[in-house]
């Protein structure tokens, strides 16, 4: 059926494609004959469907509270305290992620016995208590772990405790759907045990598909040689294992090998559990037809693969009752601060130059780009190197797999993926999420792994999205050309600070530092850490210290620094720095006017009208009379113009200075020229008060405030607030009707302007860079 569909559409499809498209389609057609080779990938494609899932887990925590778990060298934490810390972190992770996982708690070594198997055998399952049945973790369980788990008086059989946990898993998961079942044993294996039920334990775990983990004792043989410090030098020194511990480790190692379990030491578990995770939401797939040409359509589904994780928003609650219902928010619109205006009487307006253009809801609906339905059409193909890295856009990356259960679609999509991969091409597609959504352009790149394959979809920019900057080249200036020694020094530094680790993992794969899927966001981790501490200790004014593991993300790896230190020393030697002191030239008549027979005749000196307020300084004589506020010395030009006695130039000079202030702020590269604009604004306000012209300044300042927020220059406004550069009030000048209260409120940013400004279009920087 697939061959018939593809063959029927081949002629029409290839006729509309260029050479690159025909090459891709030729590979596509050749791969059709390998249906059997591709069908085994269907299971891998189904696995890719689960990437957006949030599997539900049933976990039973078995904690040894016997006497051996309460022993530690002076000044060190006991294994039981480490176990409680690890369990607390585990529960907090699940609570913050808002997962549907269920957790049970079993204690062994307690004075009392409370489990369903104890009544069947009077000599077994003693001193084992089911403290909490399966259920979603909550603060009650967290408080129980922190305060109610205390050292027990006797040592219990941890094998019996595992059997009790298995019975609990079997009985309490019956009729429920769990993706994973797990038993976690917290013990140093120092207590006595029996192995007569070992085969039953292993068979029971396999029958229930239950995973098994040990936390508390490392099973590596390398850790048995004498007293060695714990990981990173933390924790008590590891003593040589006792014969009882060696026997228990051998038994647990056998169980782990049979059921593919994992064992962790205390320090390893605490480090891995010291991170919080947000809830993994099962995203609904975006189902669409991948259209190639006019007759070839492949049903696919898209899942979000990468997207920025943002913290949950804070909720407004009453400070005393902590209830959201006690807070009532109302909004109202007023005309000229007097008459309340209904919402129906308001309309949106857009700034067009200095004019506000009204736009009604009907206008906005008609203005939108109309699309009929969701769309995922291939526009053409190009080589992957033509998609520059800076063209990657959007807030997420989607992966596309074939529609579930459609075997023909899976085979066709697999052929398409391999065709792109083998020709080193990408597909350019038109992307419309749903009806009336704005159309976008994206590219599809193949992603092939041993157990699954998919297409990754990344958005591309339009012309308006691309910023162009021109920078001076270093090549024309030979003084800026680095030498071969300098090139070599920087190359060696990069090689020695590579994030790729020299060692490989157990699967033979190269490891690397700061791998994105293993690196947590320091900001989110700190937020969750503080929220957890405040929830558990609401009366404690102090917040917990920073997690050292998280802080290490923000620093270079110590091993890399040591390895790269010789390269750093070499760079210092290859790029010597010298302190340059600028010599002050002595200002003399000879320097200013020049001398000598070869000197050109001086220009005729202009006749200055001393009554007109001319500048008699040497700089003023060199500059000449001022008739315009320039961009190089705007403040000096402004003062020179308003100081003239023969003509009143204040209105003209202040208007020109206002224009220069706006130009300086808007063309500033960051806050580079803010101080210059602030100085001009301060002088303009002072002269307006002094000369009795406050209305022109106030009118300018009102419009300037709107311009700053509309152009994304709120940081300059913040500087004005700090400098208290507000409207001129009647207390400063009798020529204005602005009250002191109104001038004070002017600096209070309105609610609408206080919101985070959306991304604004950036100004072209060529003129600014040329001036620099």
XYZ file of C-alpha atoms in Angstrom:
772
model
C 0.000 0.000 0.000
C 2.838 2.372 0.862
C 4.606 1.602 -2.413
C 1.418 2.329 -4.369
C 0.874 5.664 -2.587
C 4.481 6.772 -2.974
C 4.679 5.636 -6.618
C 1.482 7.456 -7.559
C 2.748 10.720 -6.104
C 6.377 10.443 -7.274
C 5.923 12.170 -10.635
C 3.921 15.100 -9.296
C 6.170 15.557 -6.275
C 9.558 15.428 -8.027
C 8.467 17.787 -10.755
C 8.217 20.633 -8.285
C 11.543 20.076 -6.540
C 15.058 21.191 -7.355
C 18.159 19.009 -7.539
C 18.447 18.742 -3.743
C 14.805 17.712 -3.397
C 15.094 15.085 -6.150
C 18.170 13.623 -4.426
C 16.248 13.281 -1.184
C 13.285 11.702 -2.959
C 15.563 9.278 -4.802
C 16.933 8.051 -1.481
C 13.359 7.912 -0.185
C 12.309 5.687 -3.061
C 15.327 3.410 -2.672
C 14.583 2.909 0.993
C 11.034 1.730 0.257
C 12.384 -1.712 -0.558
C 13.743 -2.157 2.932
C 10.425 -2.353 4.766
C 11.468 -5.391 6.775
C 14.714 -3.730 7.852
C 12.806 -0.696 9.051
C 9.920 -2.454 10.777
C 12.069 -3.451 13.751
C 12.428 0.238 14.513
C 8.743 0.541 15.314
C 9.358 -0.446 18.917
C 11.975 2.281 19.137
C 9.552 4.823 17.737
C 6.999 3.799 20.356
C 9.636 4.350 23.011
C 10.155 7.862 21.720
C 6.453 8.517 22.359
C 7.088 8.185 26.076
C 9.557 11.049 26.220
C 6.829 13.457 27.295
C 5.301 11.053 29.795
C 5.240 11.153 33.583
C 5.248 7.493 34.766
C 3.575 6.729 38.090
C 5.727 4.869 40.613
C 5.032 2.786 43.715
C 7.959 2.955 46.133
C 8.450 1.188 49.467
C 11.168 2.667 51.707
C 12.618 0.058 54.092
C 14.635 1.767 56.840
C 16.905 -0.062 59.281
C 16.669 1.673 62.695
C 18.674 -0.975 64.580
C 21.519 -0.163 66.999
C 24.255 -0.409 64.320
C 22.614 2.411 62.331
C 23.021 4.753 65.328
C 26.797 4.427 65.651
C 29.368 6.865 64.217
C 32.762 8.298 65.208
C 32.637 11.454 67.348
C 31.822 14.542 65.289
C 30.239 12.583 62.427
C 26.654 11.886 61.405
C 25.203 8.439 62.043
C 24.002 6.253 59.146
C 20.426 6.613 60.432
C 20.605 10.418 60.217
C 21.988 10.118 56.692
C 19.101 7.810 55.807
C 16.564 10.286 57.238
C 18.137 13.138 55.254
C 18.048 11.084 52.057
C 14.386 10.117 52.614
C 13.446 13.735 53.375
C 15.073 14.906 50.148
C 13.354 12.146 48.220
C 9.937 13.060 49.606
C 10.491 16.781 48.998
C 11.407 16.100 45.371
C 8.174 14.186 44.852
C 6.101 16.816 46.634
C 7.582 19.690 44.622
C 7.160 17.811 41.351
C 3.474 17.250 42.254
C 3.825 13.699 41.016
C 1.219 10.987 41.489
C 3.821 8.570 42.883
C 2.890 6.660 46.019
C 5.310 5.946 48.865
C 5.163 3.470 51.757
C 7.450 3.331 54.799
C 8.631 0.142 56.564
C 10.873 0.223 59.683
C 12.955 -2.728 60.905
C 14.555 -2.854 64.344
C 11.600 -1.335 66.188
C 10.379 -2.474 69.602
C 6.928 -3.378 68.305
C 5.922 -5.589 65.407
C 3.205 -4.403 63.008
C 2.962 -6.159 59.642
C 0.500 -8.581 58.020
C 3.009 -11.447 57.780
C 3.917 -11.509 61.473
C 0.757 -13.451 62.357
C 1.586 -16.280 59.954
C 4.924 -17.154 61.567
C 5.650 -16.480 65.238
C 9.434 -16.650 64.693
C 9.732 -14.531 61.536
C 9.006 -10.950 60.550
C 9.554 -9.722 64.116
C 10.452 -6.124 65.007
C 9.260 -4.945 61.593
C 6.601 -2.220 61.409
C 4.693 -0.830 58.412
C 4.690 2.819 59.480
C 2.919 4.155 56.394
C 0.958 2.297 53.669
C 1.193 3.312 50.033
C -0.022 6.836 49.452
C 1.044 10.135 47.973
C 3.763 11.825 50.064
C 2.694 14.780 52.176
C 4.009 16.960 54.991
C 2.680 14.540 57.607
C 4.959 11.816 56.263
C 7.833 14.286 56.050
C 7.304 15.339 59.683
C 7.142 11.659 60.715
C 10.484 10.950 59.041
C 12.157 13.964 60.655
C 10.769 13.591 64.176
C 9.368 10.087 64.746
C 12.026 7.812 63.251
C 14.220 7.095 66.256
C 16.885 4.420 66.879
C 15.419 1.037 67.758
C 16.571 -1.290 70.552
C 17.004 -4.517 68.534
C 18.487 -5.684 65.259
C 15.980 -7.172 62.788
C 16.376 -9.385 59.713
C 16.543 -7.163 56.615
C 15.615 -10.120 54.365
C 12.346 -10.476 56.293
C 11.797 -6.726 55.858
C 12.250 -7.090 52.081
C 9.638 -9.873 52.084
C 7.224 -7.612 54.022
C 7.845 -4.859 51.457
C 7.190 -7.262 48.576
C 3.911 -8.366 50.193
C 2.922 -4.717 50.636
C 3.695 -3.985 46.956
C 1.664 -6.991 45.806
C -1.399 -6.230 47.939
C -1.550 -2.438 47.665
C -0.792 -2.092 43.940
C -3.426 -4.626 42.922
C -5.952 -2.957 40.646
C -3.829 0.178 40.249
C -1.700 1.140 37.279
C 1.949 1.824 38.105
C 4.682 2.249 35.541
C 7.380 1.341 38.065
C 7.523 -0.542 41.356
C 10.544 -0.150 43.572
C 11.887 -1.225 46.974
C 14.648 0.899 48.530
C 16.549 -0.527 51.514
C 18.376 1.923 53.814
C 20.826 -0.160 55.845
C 24.527 -0.744 56.513
C 23.785 -4.528 56.588
C 25.313 -4.981 60.057
C 22.395 -6.987 61.454
C 21.881 -10.743 61.374
C 19.805 -12.248 58.578
C 18.623 -15.557 57.126
C 18.909 -16.554 53.490
C 16.367 -19.347 53.340
C 13.914 -17.063 51.496
C 16.468 -15.652 49.041
C 15.117 -17.490 45.979
C 11.567 -16.518 46.878
C 12.598 -12.855 47.190
C 14.256 -12.869 43.760
C 11.364 -14.684 42.095
C 8.856 -12.362 43.760
C 10.659 -9.271 42.485
C 10.781 -10.662 38.976
C 7.112 -11.655 39.074
C 6.041 -8.194 40.284
C 8.581 -6.469 37.986
C 9.818 -4.700 41.080
C 13.160 -2.888 41.093
C 15.509 -2.965 44.080
C 17.996 -0.387 45.429
C 20.325 -0.326 48.425
C 21.397 2.951 50.054
C 23.886 3.006 52.885
C 26.735 0.662 51.970
C 28.944 0.543 48.908
C 29.258 -2.926 47.412
C 32.457 -2.148 45.486
C 35.391 -4.302 46.490
C 37.709 -1.311 46.144
C 36.103 0.327 49.162
C 37.087 -2.442 51.541
C 40.779 -1.629 51.826
C 41.298 0.199 55.090
C 40.136 3.593 56.210
C 39.437 5.796 53.223
C 37.529 9.063 53.346
C 34.047 9.361 51.865
C 33.282 11.098 48.618
C 34.949 14.503 48.279
C 36.468 13.952 51.698
C 33.096 14.348 53.410
C 31.503 12.065 55.966
C 33.139 9.685 58.423
C 36.052 7.548 57.286
C 34.978 4.240 55.824
C 35.963 1.455 58.155
C 36.751 -1.987 56.914
C 33.585 -4.039 56.616
C 32.828 -6.498 59.372
C 32.329 -10.186 58.541
C 28.588 -9.706 59.065
C 28.566 -6.782 56.618
C 30.557 -8.774 54.062
C 28.035 -11.603 54.244
C 25.115 -9.185 53.922
C 26.810 -7.381 51.024
C 27.317 -10.695 49.209
C 23.623 -11.549 49.583
C 22.444 -8.108 48.442
C 24.914 -8.179 45.545
C 23.361 -11.463 44.406
C 19.859 -9.950 44.530
C 20.997 -6.848 42.630
C 22.639 -8.944 39.915
C 19.501 -11.027 39.488
C 17.034 -8.108 39.276
C 19.361 -5.450 37.754
C 19.313 -3.318 40.910
C 21.678 -0.546 42.013
C 23.531 0.152 45.278
C 24.630 3.598 46.508
C 26.676 4.784 49.438
C 25.302 7.470 51.784
C 27.284 10.280 50.167
C 26.306 9.260 46.638
C 22.613 9.131 47.529
C 22.655 12.492 49.323
C 24.362 14.160 46.381
C 21.871 12.793 43.857
C 18.847 13.566 46.025
C 19.927 17.131 46.854
C 18.106 18.447 43.767
C 14.442 19.376 43.383
C 12.469 18.592 40.257
C 9.334 20.122 38.841
C 6.370 18.055 37.851
C 6.690 16.224 34.541
C 3.430 16.904 32.759
C 2.334 14.453 30.099
C 1.981 16.781 27.142
C -0.744 16.039 24.640
C 0.797 15.291 21.234
C 0.310 17.699 18.350
C -1.197 15.502 15.621
C -0.741 16.720 12.063
C -0.072 15.551 8.526
C 3.480 15.989 7.256
C 2.759 16.918 3.630
C 5.481 16.389 1.014
C 4.171 17.588 -2.311
C 0.471 17.460 -3.062
C -0.272 13.722 -2.684
C 2.214 12.385 -0.141
C 1.060 12.770 3.456
C 2.503 11.098 6.561
C 0.507 11.281 9.825
C 2.893 12.312 12.613
C 2.757 13.451 16.238
C 4.885 16.139 17.826
C 6.075 16.283 21.438
C 7.966 19.071 23.192
C 11.544 17.892 23.605
C 13.219 20.998 25.063
C 11.565 24.018 26.656
C 12.594 26.525 29.313
C 11.399 25.467 32.752
C 9.902 28.347 34.687
C 9.025 28.346 38.409
C 5.433 28.246 39.521
C 3.993 31.687 40.106
C 3.409 32.955 43.638
C -0.202 33.295 44.766
C -1.572 36.327 46.581
C -2.956 35.280 49.983
C -3.985 37.109 53.107
C -1.037 37.608 55.458
C -2.956 36.446 58.548
C -5.375 33.831 57.243
C -3.136 32.544 54.395
C -6.298 32.181 52.322
C -6.562 33.211 48.692
C -10.334 33.674 48.998
C -9.838 36.544 51.464
C -8.163 38.644 48.771
C -10.471 40.507 46.379
C -9.044 42.424 43.424
C -11.009 45.042 41.500
C -10.065 47.086 38.428
C -11.623 50.322 37.318
C -10.974 52.917 34.618
C -11.392 56.631 35.261
C -11.497 59.566 32.884
C -9.393 62.495 34.104
C -9.232 60.889 37.568
C -12.879 61.762 38.210
C -15.496 59.869 36.281
C -15.431 56.076 36.237
C -15.439 54.697 32.711
C -16.928 51.285 31.866
C -14.635 48.764 30.266
C -16.877 48.768 27.191
C -15.962 52.417 26.644
C -12.230 51.739 26.369
C -10.327 50.798 23.227
C -6.777 49.791 22.447
C -4.492 52.326 20.836
C -1.184 51.901 19.044
C 1.465 54.566 18.725
C 2.157 55.571 15.138
C 4.795 58.276 15.298
C 3.415 60.828 17.750
C -0.175 59.802 17.077
C -2.282 57.221 18.917
C -4.209 55.095 16.404
C -7.351 53.447 17.909
C -7.950 49.795 17.089
C -11.135 48.000 18.039
C -11.523 44.266 18.610
C -13.108 43.900 15.182
C -10.149 45.677 13.617
C -7.747 43.338 15.356
C -9.652 40.262 14.180
C -9.603 41.507 10.596
C -5.930 42.394 10.871
C -4.834 38.859 11.779
C -3.280 36.628 9.144
C -6.004 34.134 8.246
C -5.155 30.425 8.112
C -7.600 27.632 7.422
C -6.232 24.865 9.657
C -3.078 23.430 11.155
C -0.324 22.964 8.631
C 2.993 21.099 8.431
C 3.993 21.323 4.753
C 7.481 20.778 3.367
C 8.501 23.842 1.325
C 11.799 22.411 0.129
C 15.191 21.070 1.177
C 18.614 22.539 1.838
C 21.947 21.342 3.127
C 22.273 21.328 6.895
C 25.276 23.689 6.861
C 23.064 26.403 5.351
C 21.100 26.612 8.610
C 23.394 28.786 10.725
C 23.420 28.255 14.451
C 22.248 31.828 15.081
C 19.088 31.097 13.065
C 17.711 28.724 15.728
C 14.633 30.438 17.168
C 11.573 29.717 19.256
C 11.090 28.816 22.893
C 11.025 25.045 22.399
C 12.170 22.118 20.272
C 9.642 19.508 19.150
C 10.315 15.934 18.120
C 8.041 14.221 15.605
C 7.308 10.501 15.356
C 4.799 8.544 13.324
C 1.185 8.246 14.389
C 0.734 5.483 16.955
C -0.385 2.192 15.442
C 0.144 3.320 11.832
C 2.799 0.925 10.550
C 2.872 2.385 7.035
C 3.408 5.894 8.454
C 6.246 4.601 10.645
C 8.010 2.998 7.677
C 7.530 6.076 5.481
C 8.750 8.462 8.186
C 11.760 6.250 8.912
C 12.654 6.303 5.205
C 12.318 10.091 5.160
C 14.507 10.449 8.269
C 17.252 8.246 6.828
C 17.061 10.029 3.467
C 17.730 13.360 5.163
C 20.519 11.860 7.245
C 22.332 10.159 4.374
C 22.182 13.251 2.143
C 23.056 15.674 4.980
C 19.912 17.679 4.250
C 17.162 19.337 6.275
C 13.558 20.012 5.309
C 12.125 23.536 5.436
C 8.469 23.446 6.525
C 5.532 25.805 6.937
C 4.343 25.480 10.527
C 0.825 26.515 11.598
C -0.145 25.228 15.037
C -3.913 25.614 14.704
C -6.565 27.616 12.917
C -5.875 31.373 12.820
C -2.384 30.913 14.284
C 0.377 32.955 12.709
C 2.322 30.886 10.160
C 5.969 30.175 10.943
C 8.909 28.694 9.099
C 10.874 25.841 10.687
C 13.350 23.182 9.684
C 13.307 19.425 10.322
C 16.570 17.667 11.077
C 16.962 13.883 11.519
C 17.751 12.481 14.964
C 18.745 8.807 14.963
C 19.574 6.756 18.060
C 20.080 2.990 18.440
C 16.642 2.510 20.007
C 14.556 5.247 18.358
C 14.545 7.889 15.629
C 12.588 11.073 15.076
C 12.574 14.490 13.401
C 13.530 17.525 15.462
C 11.650 20.712 14.580
C 13.260 24.114 15.279
C 11.831 27.498 14.289
C 13.619 29.807 11.835
C 13.623 33.629 11.791
C 12.014 35.971 9.300
C 13.794 39.027 7.941
C 12.407 41.270 10.707
C 13.833 38.949 13.348
C 17.450 39.227 12.174
C 19.630 41.983 13.647
C 22.543 43.242 11.592
C 25.574 44.910 13.123
C 28.718 46.125 11.429
C 31.987 46.020 13.318
C 35.392 47.179 12.217
C 37.660 44.404 10.973
C 40.955 43.665 12.688
C 42.674 42.455 9.524
C 43.612 45.806 7.922
C 45.619 46.735 11.003
C 48.722 44.573 11.138
C 49.350 45.608 14.737
C 46.249 43.645 15.769
C 47.275 40.410 14.084
C 48.097 37.683 16.657
C 51.355 35.830 16.254
C 51.712 32.076 15.818
C 52.793 31.822 19.452
C 49.642 33.621 20.604
C 47.449 31.391 18.421
C 49.096 28.302 19.852
C 48.725 29.514 23.449
C 44.959 30.087 23.085
C 44.513 26.752 21.276
C 46.215 24.919 24.134
C 44.021 26.702 26.697
C 40.851 25.631 24.867
C 42.075 22.040 24.565
C 42.987 21.818 28.256
C 39.677 23.309 29.424
C 37.533 20.951 27.353
C 34.420 19.813 29.201
C 34.811 16.303 27.814
C 36.037 14.001 30.585
C 39.009 11.760 29.844
C 37.292 8.708 31.357
C 34.315 6.871 29.878
C 31.222 5.451 31.544
C 30.420 1.774 31.976
C 28.841 1.692 28.499
C 32.006 3.046 26.893
C 30.481 6.481 26.157
C 32.486 9.674 26.592
C 31.363 11.672 29.620
C 31.359 15.445 29.915
C 30.964 18.156 32.530
C 27.808 20.321 32.563
C 25.835 18.009 30.310
C 22.493 19.826 29.948
C 20.274 16.861 30.840
C 22.312 16.301 34.030
C 22.774 19.946 35.068
C 20.118 21.584 37.242
C 19.153 25.252 37.105
C 20.799 26.999 40.116
C 18.047 29.627 40.294
C 15.226 27.074 40.474
C 17.108 24.839 42.907
C 17.727 27.745 45.287
C 14.063 28.778 45.077
C 12.797 25.273 45.861
C 15.335 24.881 48.649
C 14.118 28.074 50.338
C 10.440 27.197 49.847
C 10.991 23.778 51.400
C 12.841 25.260 54.376
C 10.105 27.864 54.938
C 7.352 25.218 54.732
C 9.062 22.962 57.276
C 10.261 25.776 59.570
C 7.821 28.684 59.190
C 9.092 30.458 62.327
C 12.788 30.282 61.441
C 13.902 33.706 60.115
C 17.052 32.260 58.526
C 17.073 30.589 55.132
C 19.289 27.549 54.523
C 22.798 27.996 53.086
C 23.401 27.450 49.404
C 23.835 23.905 48.162
C 27.541 23.507 47.433
C 26.877 21.173 44.506
C 24.732 23.843 42.872
C 27.382 26.512 43.533
C 29.943 24.313 41.800
C 27.923 24.659 38.569
C 28.819 28.356 38.530
C 32.561 27.787 38.820
C 35.095 26.097 36.539
C 35.892 22.520 37.473
C 38.901 22.450 39.870
C 40.515 19.675 37.836
C 40.261 21.810 34.694
C 41.787 24.821 36.457
C 44.766 22.796 37.613
C 45.169 21.271 34.177
C 44.934 24.636 32.421
C 47.196 26.631 34.769
C 50.346 26.183 32.593
C 48.332 27.381 29.589
C 47.173 30.460 31.518
C 50.769 31.289 32.439
C 51.752 30.890 28.801
C 48.989 33.275 27.725
C 50.144 35.864 30.246
C 53.604 35.680 28.746
C 52.314 35.779 25.155
C 49.964 38.737 25.778
C 51.914 41.153 27.998
C 49.959 44.057 29.453
C 51.453 47.487 29.954
C 50.130 50.430 31.918
C 49.694 53.342 29.514
C 49.766 56.802 31.045
C 48.557 59.671 28.915
C 50.854 62.655 28.984
C 49.251 66.026 29.596
C 50.171 68.575 26.945
C 50.972 72.016 28.220
C 48.537 74.543 26.773
C 50.526 77.452 25.378
C 49.933 80.069 22.752
C 52.408 78.276 20.529
C 50.446 74.983 20.779
C 47.177 76.725 20.029
C 48.201 79.124 17.240
C 51.342 77.391 15.937
C 54.499 79.136 14.743
C 57.254 78.917 12.190
C 57.819 80.048 8.646
C 56.231 76.932 7.121
C 53.007 77.337 9.066
C 49.953 78.188 7.083
C 48.497 81.692 7.587
C 45.973 81.719 10.379
C 42.358 82.110 9.477
C 40.886 85.524 9.941
C 39.664 85.834 13.498
C 35.965 86.428 13.791
C 34.917 89.632 15.427
C 33.217 88.761 18.698
C 30.424 90.783 20.126
C 31.319 90.890 23.807
C 27.850 92.123 24.604
C 26.393 89.003 23.025
C 27.925 86.797 25.682
C 30.713 85.272 23.626
C 32.929 82.554 25.165
C 36.363 84.101 25.723
C 38.011 80.856 26.841
C 40.626 79.249 24.598
C 38.219 76.391 23.807
C 35.465 78.880 23.051
C 37.714 80.872 20.728
C 38.629 77.686 18.863
C 34.999 76.584 18.642
C 33.592 79.860 17.317
C 30.069 81.243 17.803
C 27.342 78.645 18.548
C 24.087 78.655 16.601
C 22.981 75.036 17.125
C 23.105 72.413 19.866
C 25.339 69.711 18.428
C 25.744 66.067 19.364
C 29.399 66.267 20.465
C 29.183 69.049 23.102
C 25.416 69.474 23.589
C 25.569 70.899 27.111
C 28.255 73.481 26.273
C 26.388 74.480 23.093
C 23.136 74.862 25.032
C 24.738 77.109 27.660
C 26.451 79.185 24.971
C 23.181 79.771 23.114
C 21.122 80.773 26.162
C 23.890 83.094 27.404
C 23.628 85.390 24.381
C 22.502 88.908 25.278
C 21.544 90.102 21.802
C 18.787 87.536 21.241
C 16.611 85.264 23.399
C 17.511 81.749 22.214
C 16.160 79.735 25.164
C 13.108 78.197 23.438
C 15.158 77.253 20.388
C 18.120 75.967 22.421
C 15.968 73.945 24.848
C 14.038 72.350 21.956
C 17.301 71.324 20.307
C 18.732 70.013 23.594
C 15.582 67.957 24.174
C 16.092 66.362 20.761
C 19.745 65.661 21.543
C 18.838 64.051 24.890
C 16.455 61.635 23.162
C 19.044 60.820 20.483
C 21.766 60.134 23.049
C 19.551 57.802 25.084
C 18.039 55.909 22.144
C 21.352 55.460 20.314
C 23.306 54.524 23.439
C 24.913 51.075 23.323
C 23.523 49.818 26.621
C 24.019 52.532 29.254
C 27.264 53.826 27.704
C 26.025 57.432 27.172
C 23.384 57.600 29.909
C 25.504 59.804 32.162
C 25.923 62.348 29.368
C 22.158 62.472 28.740
C 21.428 62.687 32.478
C 23.767 65.669 32.832
C 22.033 67.451 29.944
C 18.579 66.725 31.399
C 19.616 68.031 34.807
C 20.968 71.245 33.259
C 17.843 71.733 31.141
C 15.631 71.476 34.213
C 17.769 73.891 36.203
C 17.812 76.529 33.467
C 14.051 76.140 32.918
C 13.455 76.946 36.596
C 15.947 79.777 36.554
C 14.565 81.478 33.426
C 10.904 80.897 34.286
C 10.059 78.443 31.444
C 8.758 75.337 33.311
C 5.848 74.420 31.006
C 8.036 73.540 28.042
C 10.216 71.290 30.238
C 7.196 69.600 31.847
C 5.604 68.930 28.466
C 8.848 67.427 27.186
C 9.308 65.248 30.287
C 5.812 63.743 29.991
C 6.391 62.726 26.392
C 9.950 61.583 27.152
C 8.643 59.191 29.814
C 6.320 57.476 27.320
C 9.125 57.270 24.776
C 11.450 55.580 27.264
C 8.955 52.841 28.068
C 7.804 52.329 24.476
C 11.393 52.055 23.229
C 12.518 49.663 25.965
C 14.727 52.182 27.836
C 13.253 51.711 31.296
C 16.762 51.545 32.777
C 17.267 55.241 31.969
C 13.930 56.009 33.644
C 15.146 54.172 36.744
C 18.159 56.487 36.753
C 15.844 59.513 36.569
C 13.909 58.184 39.558
C 17.134 57.815 41.537
C 18.163 61.364 40.580
C 14.606 62.603 41.358
C 14.390 64.402 38.004
C 10.645 65.054 37.996
C 8.283 67.772 36.817
C 8.892 71.366 37.860
C 6.294 72.164 40.543
C 4.723 75.447 41.623
C 6.958 75.493 44.706
C 9.980 75.888 42.407
C 8.438 78.212 39.805
C 5.334 80.339 39.998
C 4.901 80.038 36.219
C 3.448 76.492 36.449
C 0.296 75.009 37.925
C 1.846 71.561 38.662
C 1.504 70.828 42.371
C 4.223 69.300 44.474
C 2.124 66.151 44.946
C 1.657 65.761 41.197
C 5.388 66.131 40.648
C 6.018 63.448 43.261
C 3.489 61.046 41.744
C 5.049 61.505 38.310
C 8.000 59.353 39.363
C 5.684 56.579 40.570
C 5.538 54.205 37.616
C 1.978 53.172 36.789
C 0.922 49.556 37.056
C 0.794 49.182 33.321
C 4.318 50.511 32.834
C 5.704 48.581 35.776
C 5.054 45.267 34.111
C 7.946 43.592 32.398
C 8.191 45.250 28.957
C 7.859 42.954 26.040
C 10.707 42.528 23.669
C 10.992 45.651 21.500
C 12.584 46.067 18.148
C 16.218 47.157 18.485
C 17.520 50.201 16.654
C 20.096 49.826 13.913
C 23.569 50.511 15.352
C 25.604 51.322 12.242
C 25.556 55.109 12.802
C 26.454 54.739 16.470
C 29.310 52.339 15.777
C 30.602 54.588 13.010
C 30.573 57.528 15.415
C 32.426 55.429 18.021
